[in-house]
mmCIF file of C-alpha atoms in Angstrom:
data_model
loop_
_atom_site.group_PDB
_atom_site.id
_atom_site.type_symbol
_atom_site.label_atom_id
_atom_site.label_comp_id
_atom_site.label_asym_id
_atom_site.label_seq_id
_atom_site.Cartn_x
_atom_site.Cartn_y
_atom_site.Cartn_z
ATOM 1 C CA UNK F 1 -20.061 -4.061 -7.770
ATOM 2 C CA UNK F 2 -21.332 -0.803 -6.292
ATOM 3 C CA UNK F 3 -21.460 2.240 -8.578
ATOM 4 C CA UNK F 4 -21.427 5.968 -7.923
ATOM 5 C CA UNK F 5 -25.203 5.909 -8.447
ATOM 6 C CA UNK F 6 -25.588 3.382 -5.596
ATOM 7 C CA UNK F 7 -23.568 5.614 -3.294
ATOM 8 C CA UNK F 8 -25.590 8.683 -4.271
ATOM 9 C CA UNK F 9 -28.870 6.837 -3.671
ATOM 10 C CA UNK F 10 -27.820 5.523 -0.253
ATOM 11 C CA UNK F 11 -26.510 8.936 0.866
ATOM 12 C CA UNK F 12 -29.516 10.734 -0.650
ATOM 13 C CA UNK F 13 -27.329 13.106 -2.671
ATOM 14 C CA UNK F 14 -26.486 13.683 -6.331
ATOM 15 C CA UNK F 15 -23.685 11.877 -8.152
ATOM 16 C CA UNK F 16 -21.979 15.281 -8.484
ATOM 17 C CA UNK F 17 -21.848 15.527 -4.689
ATOM 18 C CA UNK F 18 -20.365 12.046 -4.431
ATOM 19 C CA UNK F 19 -17.755 12.993 -7.025
ATOM 20 C CA UNK F 20 -16.924 16.179 -5.104
ATOM 21 C CA UNK F 21 -16.357 14.201 -1.900
ATOM 22 C CA UNK F 22 -14.166 11.648 -3.677
ATOM 23 C CA UNK F 23 -12.063 14.388 -5.237
ATOM 24 C CA UNK F 24 -11.623 16.206 -1.926
ATOM 25 C CA UNK F 25 -13.489 19.377 -2.884
ATOM 26 C CA UNK F 26 -14.355 21.552 0.121
ATOM 27 C CA UNK F 27 -17.696 22.789 -1.181
ATOM 28 C CA UNK F 28 -19.589 19.905 0.458
ATOM 29 C CA UNK F 29 -21.016 20.445 3.944
ATOM 30 C CA UNK F 30 -19.433 18.373 6.719
ATOM 31 C CA UNK F 31 -22.661 16.558 7.570
ATOM 32 C CA UNK F 32 -23.234 15.633 3.921
ATOM 33 C CA UNK F 33 -19.591 14.595 3.492
ATOM 34 C CA UNK F 34 -19.846 12.228 6.461
ATOM 35 C CA UNK F 35 -23.014 10.704 5.020
ATOM 36 C CA UNK F 36 -21.353 10.129 1.639
ATOM 37 C CA UNK F 37 -18.221 8.625 3.219
ATOM 38 C CA UNK F 38 -20.377 6.303 5.313
ATOM 39 C CA UNK F 39 -22.169 5.123 2.167
ATOM 40 C CA UNK F 40 -18.850 4.568 0.368
ATOM 41 C CA UNK F 41 -17.581 2.463 3.253
ATOM 42 C CA UNK F 42 -20.772 0.438 3.574
ATOM 43 C CA UNK F 43 -20.901 -0.352 -0.154
ATOM 44 C CA UNK F 44 -17.111 -0.907 -0.497
ATOM 45 C CA UNK F 45 -17.262 1.516 -3.388
ATOM 46 C CA UNK F 46 -14.004 2.105 -5.290
ATOM 47 C CA UNK F 47 -13.668 5.120 -7.627
ATOM 48 C CA UNK F 48 -13.172 4.125 -11.252
ATOM 49 C CA UNK F 49 -9.855 5.694 -12.210
ATOM 50 C CA UNK F 50 -10.008 4.269 -15.723
ATOM 51 C CA UNK F 51 -13.642 4.884 -16.654
ATOM 52 C CA UNK F 52 -12.799 6.606 -19.925
ATOM 53 C CA UNK F 53 -10.634 3.688 -21.036
ATOM 54 C CA UNK F 54 -13.224 1.142 -20.037
ATOM 55 C CA UNK F 55 -15.844 2.971 -22.056
ATOM 56 C CA UNK F 56 -13.772 2.300 -25.143
ATOM 57 C CA UNK F 57 -12.659 -1.298 -24.549
ATOM 58 C CA UNK F 58 -12.474 -4.031 -21.953
ATOM 59 C CA UNK F 59 -9.452 -3.680 -19.672
ATOM 60 C CA UNK F 60 -7.010 -6.590 -20.068
ATOM 61 C CA UNK F 61 -5.004 -5.768 -16.990
ATOM 62 C CA UNK F 62 -4.223 -8.109 -14.111
ATOM 63 C CA UNK F 63 -3.092 -6.844 -10.722
ATOM 64 C CA UNK F 64 -0.245 -8.551 -8.869
ATOM 65 C CA UNK F 65 0.590 -7.902 -5.216
ATOM 66 C CA UNK F 66 3.665 -9.407 -3.540
ATOM 67 C CA UNK F 67 5.162 -8.974 -0.070
ATOM 68 C CA UNK F 68 8.646 -7.821 -1.052
ATOM 69 C CA UNK F 69 9.777 -7.209 -4.621
ATOM 70 C CA UNK F 70 13.432 -7.188 -3.483
ATOM 71 C CA UNK F 71 13.144 -10.785 -2.292
ATOM 72 C CA UNK F 72 14.280 -13.010 -5.208
ATOM 73 C CA UNK F 73 11.404 -15.421 -4.606
ATOM 74 C CA UNK F 74 8.733 -12.753 -5.108
ATOM 75 C CA UNK F 75 10.632 -11.173 -7.993
ATOM 76 C CA UNK F 76 10.839 -14.515 -9.792
ATOM 77 C CA UNK F 77 7.136 -15.161 -9.168
ATOM 78 C CA UNK F 78 6.304 -11.748 -10.635
ATOM 79 C CA UNK F 79 8.367 -12.491 -13.731
ATOM 80 C CA UNK F 80 6.698 -15.870 -14.234
ATOM 81 C CA UNK F 81 3.177 -14.449 -13.845
ATOM 82 C CA UNK F 82 3.986 -11.568 -16.214
ATOM 83 C CA UNK F 83 5.221 -13.967 -18.888
ATOM 84 C CA UNK F 84 2.142 -16.178 -18.592
ATOM 85 C CA UNK F 85 -0.181 -13.164 -18.580
ATOM 86 C CA UNK F 86 1.374 -11.620 -21.679
ATOM 87 C CA UNK F 87 1.055 -14.958 -23.473
ATOM 88 C CA UNK F 88 -2.691 -14.726 -22.792
ATOM 89 C CA UNK F 89 -2.930 -11.098 -23.918
ATOM 90 C CA UNK F 90 -2.885 -9.433 -20.473
ATOM 91 C CA UNK F 91 -0.599 -6.839 -18.934
ATOM 92 C CA UNK F 92 0.427 -6.701 -15.257
ATOM 93 C CA UNK F 93 0.201 -3.920 -12.678
ATOM 94 C CA UNK F 94 2.572 -4.681 -9.780
ATOM 95 C CA UNK F 95 2.538 -3.570 -6.124
ATOM 96 C CA UNK F 96 4.338 -4.733 -2.988
ATOM 97 C CA UNK F 97 3.383 -4.486 0.671
ATOM 98 C CA UNK F 98 6.629 -4.813 2.656
ATOM 99 C CA UNK F 99 4.768 -7.430 4.730
ATOM 100 C CA UNK F 100 2.301 -4.786 5.969
ATOM 101 C CA UNK F 101 -1.377 -5.744 6.241
ATOM 102 C CA UNK F 102 -2.308 -2.071 6.010
ATOM 103 C CA UNK F 103 -0.375 -1.751 2.737
ATOM 104 C CA UNK F 104 -2.009 -4.941 1.473
ATOM 105 C CA UNK F 105 -5.489 -3.524 2.014
ATOM 106 C CA UNK F 106 -4.474 -0.242 0.346
ATOM 107 C CA UNK F 107 -2.978 -2.079 -2.636
ATOM 108 C CA UNK F 108 -6.140 -4.155 -3.099
ATOM 109 C CA UNK F 109 -8.271 -1.023 -2.997
ATOM 110 C CA UNK F 110 -6.057 0.657 -5.605
ATOM 111 C CA UNK F 111 -6.190 -2.366 -7.891
ATOM 112 C CA UNK F 112 -9.970 -2.622 -7.611
ATOM 113 C CA UNK F 113 -10.190 1.115 -8.307
ATOM 114 C CA UNK F 114 -8.081 0.591 -11.428
ATOM 115 C CA UNK F 115 -10.708 -1.927 -12.549
ATOM 116 C CA UNK F 116 -8.215 -4.758 -13.068
ATOM 117 C CA UNK F 117 -9.761 -7.797 -14.708
ATOM 118 C CA UNK F 118 -8.330 -10.042 -11.992
ATOM 119 C CA UNK F 119 -5.951 -9.905 -9.044
ATOM 120 C CA UNK F 120 -3.119 -12.220 -7.924
ATOM 121 C CA UNK F 121 -2.165 -11.843 -4.257
ATOM 122 C CA UNK F 122 1.154 -13.585 -3.595
ATOM 123 C CA UNK F 123 1.800 -12.419 -0.030
ATOM 124 C CA UNK F 124 2.803 -13.821 3.335
ATOM 125 C CA UNK F 125 0.427 -11.506 5.200
ATOM 126 C CA UNK F 126 -3.361 -11.410 5.049
ATOM 127 C CA UNK F 127 -6.180 -9.226 6.350
ATOM 128 C CA UNK F 128 -9.894 -10.029 6.556
ATOM 129 C CA UNK F 129 -10.731 -6.720 4.839
ATOM 130 C CA UNK F 130 -9.141 -8.024 1.651
ATOM 131 C CA UNK F 131 -11.743 -10.755 1.248
ATOM 132 C CA UNK F 132 -14.533 -8.305 2.075
ATOM 133 C CA UNK F 133 -13.368 -5.908 -0.647
ATOM 134 C CA UNK F 134 -12.939 -8.643 -3.239
ATOM 135 C CA UNK F 135 -16.317 -10.205 -2.562
ATOM 136 C CA UNK F 136 -18.054 -6.842 -2.677
ATOM 137 C CA UNK F 137 -16.344 -5.847 -5.937
ATOM 138 C CA UNK F 138 -16.608 -9.318 -7.536
ATOM 139 C CA UNK F 139 -13.062 -9.011 -8.879
ATOM 140 C CA UNK F 140 -11.636 -12.498 -9.578
ATOM 141 C CA UNK F 141 -8.615 -13.212 -7.389
ATOM 142 C CA UNK F 142 -6.097 -15.952 -6.677
ATOM 143 C CA UNK F 143 -4.026 -16.254 -3.501
ATOM 144 C CA UNK F 144 -0.901 -18.109 -2.511
ATOM 145 C CA UNK F 145 -1.821 -20.079 0.645
ATOM 146 C CA UNK F 146 -3.800 -17.355 2.436
ATOM 147 C CA UNK F 147 -7.058 -17.334 0.440
ATOM 148 C CA UNK F 148 -10.511 -18.810 1.046
ATOM 149 C CA UNK F 149 -12.081 -20.349 -2.054
ATOM 150 C CA UNK F 150 -15.465 -19.148 -3.286
ATOM 151 C CA UNK F 151 -17.134 -18.313 -6.598
ATOM 152 C CA UNK F 152 -14.530 -15.750 -7.694
ATOM 153 C CA UNK F 153 -11.554 -16.597 -5.449
ATOM 154 C CA UNK F 154 -8.994 -19.358 -5.977
ATOM 155 C CA UNK F 155 -6.200 -20.471 -3.672
ATOM 156 C CA UNK F 156 -2.914 -22.205 -4.494
ATOM 157 C CA UNK F 157 -1.438 -24.182 -1.619
ATOM 158 C CA UNK F 158 2.305 -24.762 -1.678
ATOM 159 C CA UNK F 159 3.309 -28.253 -0.530
ATOM 160 C CA UNK F 160 5.556 -27.024 2.264
ATOM 161 C CA UNK F 161 5.295 -30.234 4.245
ATOM 162 C CA UNK F 162 6.308 -32.321 1.253
ATOM 163 C CA UNK F 163 9.355 -30.122 0.721
ATOM 164 C CA UNK F 164 10.336 -30.149 4.397
ATOM 165 C CA UNK F 165 9.914 -33.941 4.499
ATOM 166 C CA UNK F 166 12.352 -34.343 1.621
ATOM 167 C CA UNK F 167 14.884 -32.098 3.376
ATOM 168 C CA UNK F 168 14.668 -33.851 6.744
ATOM 169 C CA UNK F 169 14.805 -37.306 5.172
ATOM 170 C CA UNK F 170 17.835 -36.283 3.141
ATOM 171 C CA UNK F 171 19.622 -34.984 6.254
ATOM 172 C CA UNK F 172 18.664 -38.047 8.324
ATOM 173 C CA UNK F 173 19.932 -40.340 5.575
ATOM 174 C CA UNK F 174 23.222 -38.442 5.713
ATOM 175 C CA UNK F 175 23.413 -39.180 9.445
ATOM 176 C CA UNK F 176 22.217 -35.922 11.006
ATOM 177 C CA UNK F 177 20.262 -36.063 14.279
ATOM 178 C CA UNK F 178 20.346 -32.532 15.685
ATOM 179 C CA UNK F 179 18.631 -30.360 13.078
ATOM 180 C CA UNK F 180 18.000 -26.640 13.558
ATOM 181 C CA UNK F 181 15.146 -24.792 11.854
ATOM 182 C CA UNK F 182 15.914 -21.083 11.371
ATOM 183 C CA UNK F 183 12.720 -19.045 11.356
ATOM 184 C CA UNK F 184 12.563 -15.299 10.787
ATOM 185 C CA UNK F 185 9.593 -12.969 10.578
ATOM 186 C CA UNK F 186 9.133 -9.311 9.603
ATOM 187 C CA UNK F 187 9.864 -6.570 12.087
ATOM 188 C CA UNK F 188 6.944 -5.116 14.076
ATOM 189 C CA UNK F 189 5.260 -8.543 14.154
ATOM 190 C CA UNK F 190 5.585 -11.553 16.415
ATOM 191 C CA UNK F 191 6.533 -15.078 15.438
ATOM 192 C CA UNK F 192 2.999 -16.151 16.369
ATOM 193 C CA UNK F 193 1.231 -13.482 14.293
ATOM 194 C CA UNK F 194 -1.454 -15.519 12.529
ATOM 195 C CA UNK F 195 -1.690 -13.415 9.355
ATOM 196 C CA UNK F 196 1.899 -14.433 8.488
ATOM 197 C CA UNK F 197 0.474 -17.743 7.320
ATOM 198 C CA UNK F 198 3.210 -19.036 5.021
ATOM 199 C CA UNK F 199 5.823 -18.555 7.759
ATOM 200 C CA UNK F 200 3.676 -20.524 10.195
ATOM 201 C CA UNK F 201 2.955 -23.205 7.582
ATOM 202 C CA UNK F 202 6.659 -23.824 6.993
ATOM 203 C CA UNK F 203 7.361 -23.925 10.725
ATOM 204 C CA UNK F 204 4.462 -26.259 11.472
ATOM 205 C CA UNK F 205 5.552 -28.494 8.596
ATOM 206 C CA UNK F 206 8.999 -28.839 10.154
ATOM 207 C CA UNK F 207 7.513 -29.698 13.536
ATOM 208 C CA UNK F 208 5.203 -32.361 12.065
ATOM 209 C CA UNK F 209 7.932 -33.913 9.935
ATOM 210 C CA UNK F 210 10.358 -33.987 12.878
ATOM 211 C CA UNK F 211 7.817 -36.051 14.835
ATOM 212 C CA UNK F 212 7.666 -38.540 11.969
ATOM 213 C CA UNK F 213 11.415 -39.087 12.336
ATOM 214 C CA UNK F 214 11.379 -39.281 16.135
ATOM 215 C CA UNK F 215 12.271 -42.967 16.103
ATOM 216 C CA UNK F 216 15.311 -42.138 13.999
ATOM 217 C CA UNK F 217 16.627 -40.121 16.944
ATOM 218 C CA UNK F 218 15.925 -36.663 15.568
ATOM 219 C CA UNK F 219 16.429 -33.784 18.015
ATOM 220 C CA UNK F 220 14.744 -30.801 16.339
ATOM 221 C CA UNK F 221 15.320 -27.234 17.451
ATOM 222 C CA UNK F 222 13.867 -23.919 16.281
ATOM 223 C CA UNK F 223 15.481 -20.509 16.542
ATOM 224 C CA UNK F 224 13.477 -17.354 15.740
ATOM 225 C CA UNK F 225 14.543 -13.812 14.999
ATOM 226 C CA UNK F 226 12.747 -10.658 13.857
ATOM 227 C CA UNK F 227 14.056 -8.745 10.859
ATOM 228 C CA UNK F 228 14.680 -8.798 7.115
ATOM 229 C CA UNK F 229 16.009 -11.920 5.382
ATOM 230 C CA UNK F 230 19.840 -12.078 5.335
ATOM 231 C CA UNK F 231 20.411 -9.866 8.376
ATOM 232 C CA UNK F 232 17.822 -11.757 10.413
ATOM 233 C CA UNK F 233 19.325 -15.071 9.345
ATOM 234 C CA UNK F 234 22.772 -13.893 10.387
ATOM 235 C CA UNK F 235 21.563 -12.800 13.815
ATOM 236 C CA UNK F 236 19.457 -15.947 14.238
ATOM 237 C CA UNK F 237 22.402 -18.276 13.724
ATOM 238 C CA UNK F 238 24.498 -16.303 16.206
ATOM 239 C CA UNK F 239 21.645 -16.697 18.690
ATOM 240 C CA UNK F 240 21.462 -20.437 17.983
ATOM 241 C CA UNK F 241 25.201 -20.939 18.423
ATOM 242 C CA UNK F 242 25.083 -19.167 21.784
ATOM 243 C CA UNK F 243 21.904 -20.707 23.189
ATOM 244 C CA UNK F 244 20.866 -23.866 21.309
ATOM 245 C CA UNK F 245 22.134 -27.378 21.890
ATOM 246 C CA UNK F 246 24.811 -28.360 19.382
ATOM 247 C CA UNK F 247 23.467 -29.035 15.886
ATOM 248 C CA UNK F 248 25.008 -30.499 12.756
ATOM 249 C CA UNK F 249 22.479 -29.238 10.190
ATOM 250 C CA UNK F 250 20.304 -26.165 9.715
ATOM 251 C CA UNK F 251 17.245 -25.568 7.543
ATOM 252 C CA UNK F 252 16.495 -21.917 6.725
ATOM 253 C CA UNK F 253 12.893 -20.849 6.254
ATOM 254 C CA UNK F 254 13.847 -19.042 3.015
ATOM 255 C CA UNK F 255 16.925 -18.619 0.820
ATOM 256 C CA UNK F 256 17.696 -15.007 1.867
ATOM 257 C CA UNK F 257 17.698 -16.255 5.469
ATOM 258 C CA UNK F 258 20.070 -19.059 4.467
ATOM 259 C CA UNK F 259 22.372 -16.429 2.983
ATOM 260 C CA UNK F 260 22.556 -14.728 6.377
ATOM 261 C CA UNK F 261 23.053 -18.071 8.146
ATOM 262 C CA UNK F 262 25.962 -18.855 5.842
ATOM 263 C CA UNK F 263 27.524 -15.500 6.634
ATOM 264 C CA UNK F 264 27.013 -15.936 10.381
ATOM 265 C CA UNK F 265 28.590 -19.391 10.408
ATOM 266 C CA UNK F 266 31.576 -18.045 8.469
ATOM 267 C CA UNK F 267 31.986 -15.252 11.018
ATOM 268 C CA UNK F 268 32.159 -17.837 13.805
ATOM 269 C CA UNK F 269 34.719 -19.933 11.946
ATOM 270 C CA UNK F 270 32.303 -22.770 11.193
ATOM 271 C CA UNK F 271 32.602 -24.378 7.779
ATOM 272 C CA UNK F 272 29.674 -25.333 5.552
ATOM 273 C CA UNK F 273 29.127 -28.200 4.924
ATOM 274 C CA UNK F 274 32.125 -29.758 6.705
ATOM 275 C CA UNK F 275 30.898 -28.788 10.183
ATOM 276 C CA UNK F 276 27.293 -27.685 9.645
ATOM 277 C CA UNK F 277 25.132 -28.660 6.680
ATOM 278 C CA UNK F 278 22.766 -25.955 5.412
ATOM 279 C CA UNK F 279 19.563 -26.162 3.332
ATOM 280 C CA UNK F 280 17.434 -23.271 2.067
ATOM 281 C CA UNK F 281 13.840 -22.956 0.902
ATOM 282 C CA UNK F 282 12.504 -21.445 -2.381
ATOM 283 C CA UNK F 283 15.459 -22.324 -4.668
ATOM 284 C CA UNK F 284 16.069 -18.756 -5.849
ATOM 285 C CA UNK F 285 18.576 -18.064 -8.608
ATOM 286 C CA UNK F 286 21.148 -16.991 -5.992
ATOM 287 C CA UNK F 287 21.549 -20.551 -4.656
ATOM 288 C CA UNK F 288 23.916 -21.798 -7.337
ATOM 289 C CA UNK F 289 26.194 -18.746 -6.952
ATOM 290 C CA UNK F 290 26.794 -19.065 -3.199
ATOM 291 C CA UNK F 291 29.911 -20.702 -1.777
ATOM 292 C CA UNK F 292 29.139 -23.491 -1.376
ATOM 293 C CA UNK F 293 26.168 -23.672 -3.777
ATOM 294 C CA UNK F 294 23.028 -23.999 -1.642
ATOM 295 C CA UNK F 295 20.816 -27.071 -1.521
ATOM 296 C CA UNK F 296 17.250 -25.764 -1.450
ATOM 297 C CA UNK F 297 13.576 -26.716 -1.729
ATOM 298 C CA UNK F 298 12.239 -25.645 -5.107
ATOM 299 C CA UNK F 299 8.844 -24.010 -5.555
ATOM 300 C CA UNK F 300 8.375 -24.243 -9.351
ATOM 301 C CA UNK F 301 7.928 -20.637 -10.530
ATOM 302 C CA UNK F 302 6.704 -21.530 -14.011
ATOM 303 C CA UNK F 303 4.098 -23.904 -12.614
ATOM 304 C CA UNK F 304 2.936 -21.311 -10.096
ATOM 305 C CA UNK F 305 2.706 -18.585 -12.750
ATOM 306 C CA UNK F 306 0.666 -20.816 -15.037
ATOM 307 C CA UNK F 307 -1.724 -21.804 -12.235
ATOM 308 C CA UNK F 308 -2.267 -18.145 -11.293
ATOM 309 C CA UNK F 309 -3.019 -16.917 -14.813
ATOM 310 C CA UNK F 310 -5.117 -19.977 -15.715
ATOM 311 C CA UNK F 311 -7.317 -19.382 -12.656
ATOM 312 C CA UNK F 312 -7.760 -15.676 -13.357
ATOM 313 C CA UNK F 313 -8.302 -16.018 -17.109
ATOM 314 C CA UNK F 314 -10.740 -18.883 -16.564
ATOM 315 C CA UNK F 315 -12.842 -16.779 -14.220
ATOM 316 C CA UNK F 316 -12.609 -13.584 -16.287
ATOM 317 C CA UNK F 317 -13.248 -15.153 -19.679
ATOM 318 C CA UNK F 318 -15.394 -18.195 -18.910
ATOM 319 C CA UNK F 319 -16.839 -17.444 -15.455
ATOM 320 C CA UNK F 320 -15.165 -20.580 -14.069
ATOM 321 C CA UNK F 321 -15.611 -20.824 -10.274
ATOM 322 C CA UNK F 322 -12.751 -20.435 -7.845
ATOM 323 C CA UNK F 323 -10.803 -23.557 -6.958
ATOM 324 C CA UNK F 324 -8.207 -24.954 -4.568
ATOM 325 C CA UNK F 325 -4.952 -26.087 -6.187
ATOM 326 C CA UNK F 326 -1.784 -27.679 -4.824
ATOM 327 C CA UNK F 327 1.734 -27.021 -6.070
ATOM 328 C CA UNK F 328 4.296 -29.751 -5.406
ATOM 329 C CA UNK F 329 7.802 -28.926 -4.179
ATOM 330 C CA UNK F 330 11.131 -30.582 -4.944
ATOM 331 C CA UNK F 331 14.554 -30.753 -3.306
ATOM 332 C CA UNK F 332 17.427 -29.480 -5.465
ATOM 333 C CA UNK F 333 20.745 -30.937 -4.269
ATOM 334 C CA UNK F 334 23.910 -28.866 -4.478
ATOM 335 C CA UNK F 335 26.994 -28.724 -2.243
ATOM 336 C CA UNK F 336 25.911 -27.254 1.114
ATOM 337 C CA UNK F 337 25.057 -30.519 2.880
ATOM 338 C CA UNK F 338 27.092 -33.622 3.651
ATOM 339 C CA UNK F 339 27.523 -36.287 6.323
ATOM 340 C CA UNK F 340 28.220 -34.944 9.825
ATOM 341 C CA UNK F 341 31.874 -35.243 10.749
ATOM 342 C CA UNK F 342 31.974 -38.037 13.319
ATOM 343 C CA UNK F 343 28.533 -36.932 14.594
ATOM 344 C CA UNK F 344 30.314 -34.344 16.736
ATOM 345 C CA UNK F 345 28.374 -31.739 18.718
ATOM 346 C CA UNK F 346 29.462 -28.481 17.193
ATOM 347 C CA UNK F 347 28.668 -25.956 19.850
ATOM 348 C CA UNK F 348 31.440 -23.354 19.988
ATOM 349 C CA UNK F 349 32.197 -20.567 22.385
ATOM 350 C CA UNK F 350 31.542 -17.065 21.109
ATOM 351 C CA UNK F 351 34.637 -15.587 19.505
ATOM 352 C CA UNK F 352 36.081 -12.451 21.060
#
């Protein structure tokens, strides 16, 4: 990890000059300032905001970055990781990105500057700068889906395809043929934006699984809409009802999206599950309180939290190398799916 002395040496200045540039003091000449900033960028140097504390004792602080703390899935992940971390004697510093790659990079820089012992990045988005910063700083890190394993970086892959397979098989066994996949993605991005890896993984999983059930007569459809969870789900299902071929079941890419789908179907006078069966993904705590209670794919939060902290603590305390792990998913059955009523095509005209 680069130090202030490395920056000073590369820029051919004193450490006091480097400190003055970092702290925004205007006593440094423009030419010298540019040289120092260039050295900082080249070395990926991060100011040590907690140097005085570190001089006294080793920091037992883990950083945690999520995409959206208001999303129940990310909130529940944060709670699980915090509980596991505290059991191992660590505290958590939390940040969220609002699905912005720019905010992700900034959050990583702040965490590295805080000298966290390790960093958990549980985000949908990714940016190549993140890996550059982590490798330069040698801060142990663990990702959900979007990471590349090396000496200090671990990656936990969620078994999306296994979860989607269980959903589709369940719906096919009930008698459904026309199955809609409701995909949403953050505003100011496109549905094909590669950094939104977990969204693409869930979508690709549905497409692959649908092909496996082709002989069973499956007619898969995908509807996409840009926006935040429930609202985007609501608008997506309106779009599907107006433009997609009649369907008897819908799979939402995430539970907040399913909440919006449920609302949209209700607005159009379509009953769940009597006329359209609905399944969510993530199995957030909200599922059992919806009407009807939502069948959903479960990503085990406790298991994920334990994997994250075990990876970080193993690297921090025992210098264990990064590793690739897989987290299995399960289907939790509730009351939002049933047999299609006479296999009817349920396309309806838009209400006025």
